[in-house]
mmCIF file of C-alpha atoms in Angstrom:
data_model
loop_
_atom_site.group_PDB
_atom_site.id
_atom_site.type_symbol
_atom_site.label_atom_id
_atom_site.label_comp_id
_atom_site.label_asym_id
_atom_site.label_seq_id
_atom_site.Cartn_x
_atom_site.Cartn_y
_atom_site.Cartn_z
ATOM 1 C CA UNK Z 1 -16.301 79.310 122.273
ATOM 2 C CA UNK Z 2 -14.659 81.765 124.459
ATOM 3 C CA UNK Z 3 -11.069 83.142 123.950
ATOM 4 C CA UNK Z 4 -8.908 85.064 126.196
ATOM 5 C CA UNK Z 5 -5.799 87.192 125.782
ATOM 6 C CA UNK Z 6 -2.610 86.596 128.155
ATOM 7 C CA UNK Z 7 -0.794 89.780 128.635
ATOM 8 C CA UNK Z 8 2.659 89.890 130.896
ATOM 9 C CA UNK Z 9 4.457 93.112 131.912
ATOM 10 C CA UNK Z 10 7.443 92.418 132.894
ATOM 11 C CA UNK Z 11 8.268 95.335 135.433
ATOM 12 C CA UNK Z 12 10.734 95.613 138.004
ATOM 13 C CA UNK Z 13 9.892 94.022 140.670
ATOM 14 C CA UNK Z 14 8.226 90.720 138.742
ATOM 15 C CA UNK Z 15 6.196 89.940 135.919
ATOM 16 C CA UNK Z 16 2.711 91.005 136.373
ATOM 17 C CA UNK Z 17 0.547 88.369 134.549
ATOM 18 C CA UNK Z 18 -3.197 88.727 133.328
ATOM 19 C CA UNK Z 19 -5.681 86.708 131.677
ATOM 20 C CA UNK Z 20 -8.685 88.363 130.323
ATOM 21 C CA UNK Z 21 -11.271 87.036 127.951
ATOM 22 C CA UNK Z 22 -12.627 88.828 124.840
ATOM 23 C CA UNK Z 23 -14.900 90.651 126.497
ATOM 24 C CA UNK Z 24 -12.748 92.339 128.411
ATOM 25 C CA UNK Z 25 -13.377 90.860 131.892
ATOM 26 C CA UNK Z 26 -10.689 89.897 133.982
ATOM 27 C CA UNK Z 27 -10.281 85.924 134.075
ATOM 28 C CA UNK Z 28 -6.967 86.213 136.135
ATOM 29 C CA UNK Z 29 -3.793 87.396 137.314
ATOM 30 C CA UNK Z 30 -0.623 86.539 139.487
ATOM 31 C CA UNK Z 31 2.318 88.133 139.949
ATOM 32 C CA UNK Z 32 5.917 86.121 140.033
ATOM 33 C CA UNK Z 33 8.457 88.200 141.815
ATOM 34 C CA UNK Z 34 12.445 87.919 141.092
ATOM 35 C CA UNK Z 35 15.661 89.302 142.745
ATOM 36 C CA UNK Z 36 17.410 92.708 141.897
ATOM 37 C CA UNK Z 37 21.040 92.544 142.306
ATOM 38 C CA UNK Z 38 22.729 95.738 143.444
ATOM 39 C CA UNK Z 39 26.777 95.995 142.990
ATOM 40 C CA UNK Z 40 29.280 98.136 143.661
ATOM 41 C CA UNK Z 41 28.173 101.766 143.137
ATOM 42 C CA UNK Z 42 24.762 101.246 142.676
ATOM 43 C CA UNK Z 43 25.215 99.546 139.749
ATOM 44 C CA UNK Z 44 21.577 97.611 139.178
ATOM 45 C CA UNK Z 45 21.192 94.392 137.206
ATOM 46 C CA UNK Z 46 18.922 91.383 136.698
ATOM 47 C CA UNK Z 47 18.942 87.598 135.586
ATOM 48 C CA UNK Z 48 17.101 86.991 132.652
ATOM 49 C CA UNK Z 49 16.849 83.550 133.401
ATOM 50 C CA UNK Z 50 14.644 84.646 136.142
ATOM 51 C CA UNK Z 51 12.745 86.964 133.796
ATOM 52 C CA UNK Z 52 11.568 83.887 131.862
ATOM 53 C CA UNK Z 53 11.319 81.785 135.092
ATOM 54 C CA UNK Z 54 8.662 84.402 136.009
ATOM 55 C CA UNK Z 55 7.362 84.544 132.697
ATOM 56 C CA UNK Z 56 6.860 80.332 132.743
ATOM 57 C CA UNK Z 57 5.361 80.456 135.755
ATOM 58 C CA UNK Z 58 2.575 83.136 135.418
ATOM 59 C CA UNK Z 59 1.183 81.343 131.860
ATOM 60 C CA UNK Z 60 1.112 78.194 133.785
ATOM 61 C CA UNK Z 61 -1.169 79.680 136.705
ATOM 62 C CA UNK Z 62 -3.178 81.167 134.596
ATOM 63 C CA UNK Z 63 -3.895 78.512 132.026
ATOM 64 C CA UNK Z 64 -4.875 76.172 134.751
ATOM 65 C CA UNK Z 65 -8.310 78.436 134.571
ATOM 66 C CA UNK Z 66 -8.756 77.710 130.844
ATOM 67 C CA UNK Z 67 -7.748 75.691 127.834
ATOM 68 C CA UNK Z 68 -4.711 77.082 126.271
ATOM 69 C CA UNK Z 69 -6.196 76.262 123.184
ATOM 70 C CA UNK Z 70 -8.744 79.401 123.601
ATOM 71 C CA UNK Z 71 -5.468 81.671 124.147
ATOM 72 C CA UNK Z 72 -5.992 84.056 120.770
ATOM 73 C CA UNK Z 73 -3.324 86.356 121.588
ATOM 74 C CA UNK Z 74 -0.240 86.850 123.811
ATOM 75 C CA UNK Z 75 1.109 90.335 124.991
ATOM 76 C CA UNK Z 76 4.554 91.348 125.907
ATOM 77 C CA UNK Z 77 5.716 95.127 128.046
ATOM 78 C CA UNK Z 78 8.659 95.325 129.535
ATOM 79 C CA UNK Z 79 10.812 97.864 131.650
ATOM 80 C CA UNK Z 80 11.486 101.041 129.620
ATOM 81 C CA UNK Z 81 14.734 101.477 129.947
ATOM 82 C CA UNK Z 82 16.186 97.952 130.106
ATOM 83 C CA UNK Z 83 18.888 96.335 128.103
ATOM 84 C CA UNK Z 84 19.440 92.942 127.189
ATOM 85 C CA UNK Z 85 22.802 92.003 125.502
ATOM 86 C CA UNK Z 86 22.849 88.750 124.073
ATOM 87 C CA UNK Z 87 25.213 86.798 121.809
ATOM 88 C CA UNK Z 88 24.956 85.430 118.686
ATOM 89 C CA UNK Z 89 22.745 82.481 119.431
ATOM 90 C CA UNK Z 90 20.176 84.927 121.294
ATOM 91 C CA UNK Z 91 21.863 83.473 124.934
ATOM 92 C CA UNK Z 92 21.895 86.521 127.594
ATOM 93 C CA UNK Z 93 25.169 88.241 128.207
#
């Protein structure tokens, strides 16, 4: 049986989203774009919601290639210097 590892970075611009099997050959990718919201001053800030919108919608491209039951392992990068502030039921600030 062959298994594949989903990896997501979510960068800047999108989340980048990949799909390649054990071997190390790449199976997939896709990338889901969202909005950057610029305020007054420069000030730069994102919706999380649209973070795991992106997030959603990558997996589901990709696992229309193969069964998600031969997903072994899931990876996760993210911007360096981000910040998420949430509240005390994990909800984004």
């Amino acid at each position: 049986m062959k298994q594949y590892i989903l990896a997501h970075d979510l960068g800047t611009s999108g989340n980048k989203a990949t799909l390649y099997d054990t071997d190390g050959n790449l199976c997939g990718s896709v990338t889901c774009a969202y909005g950057l919201h610029v305020a007054e001053g420069g000030v730069a800030e994102q919706n999380a919601e649209d973070w795991w919108g992106a997030v959603r919608e990558g997996t589901r491209t990709l696992l229309d290639k193969v069964n998600p039951k031969d997903i072994c392992a899931v990876s996760f990068s993210g911007q360096m210097m981000g910040c998420l502030c949430v509240d005390s039921s994990g909800e984004p600030l």
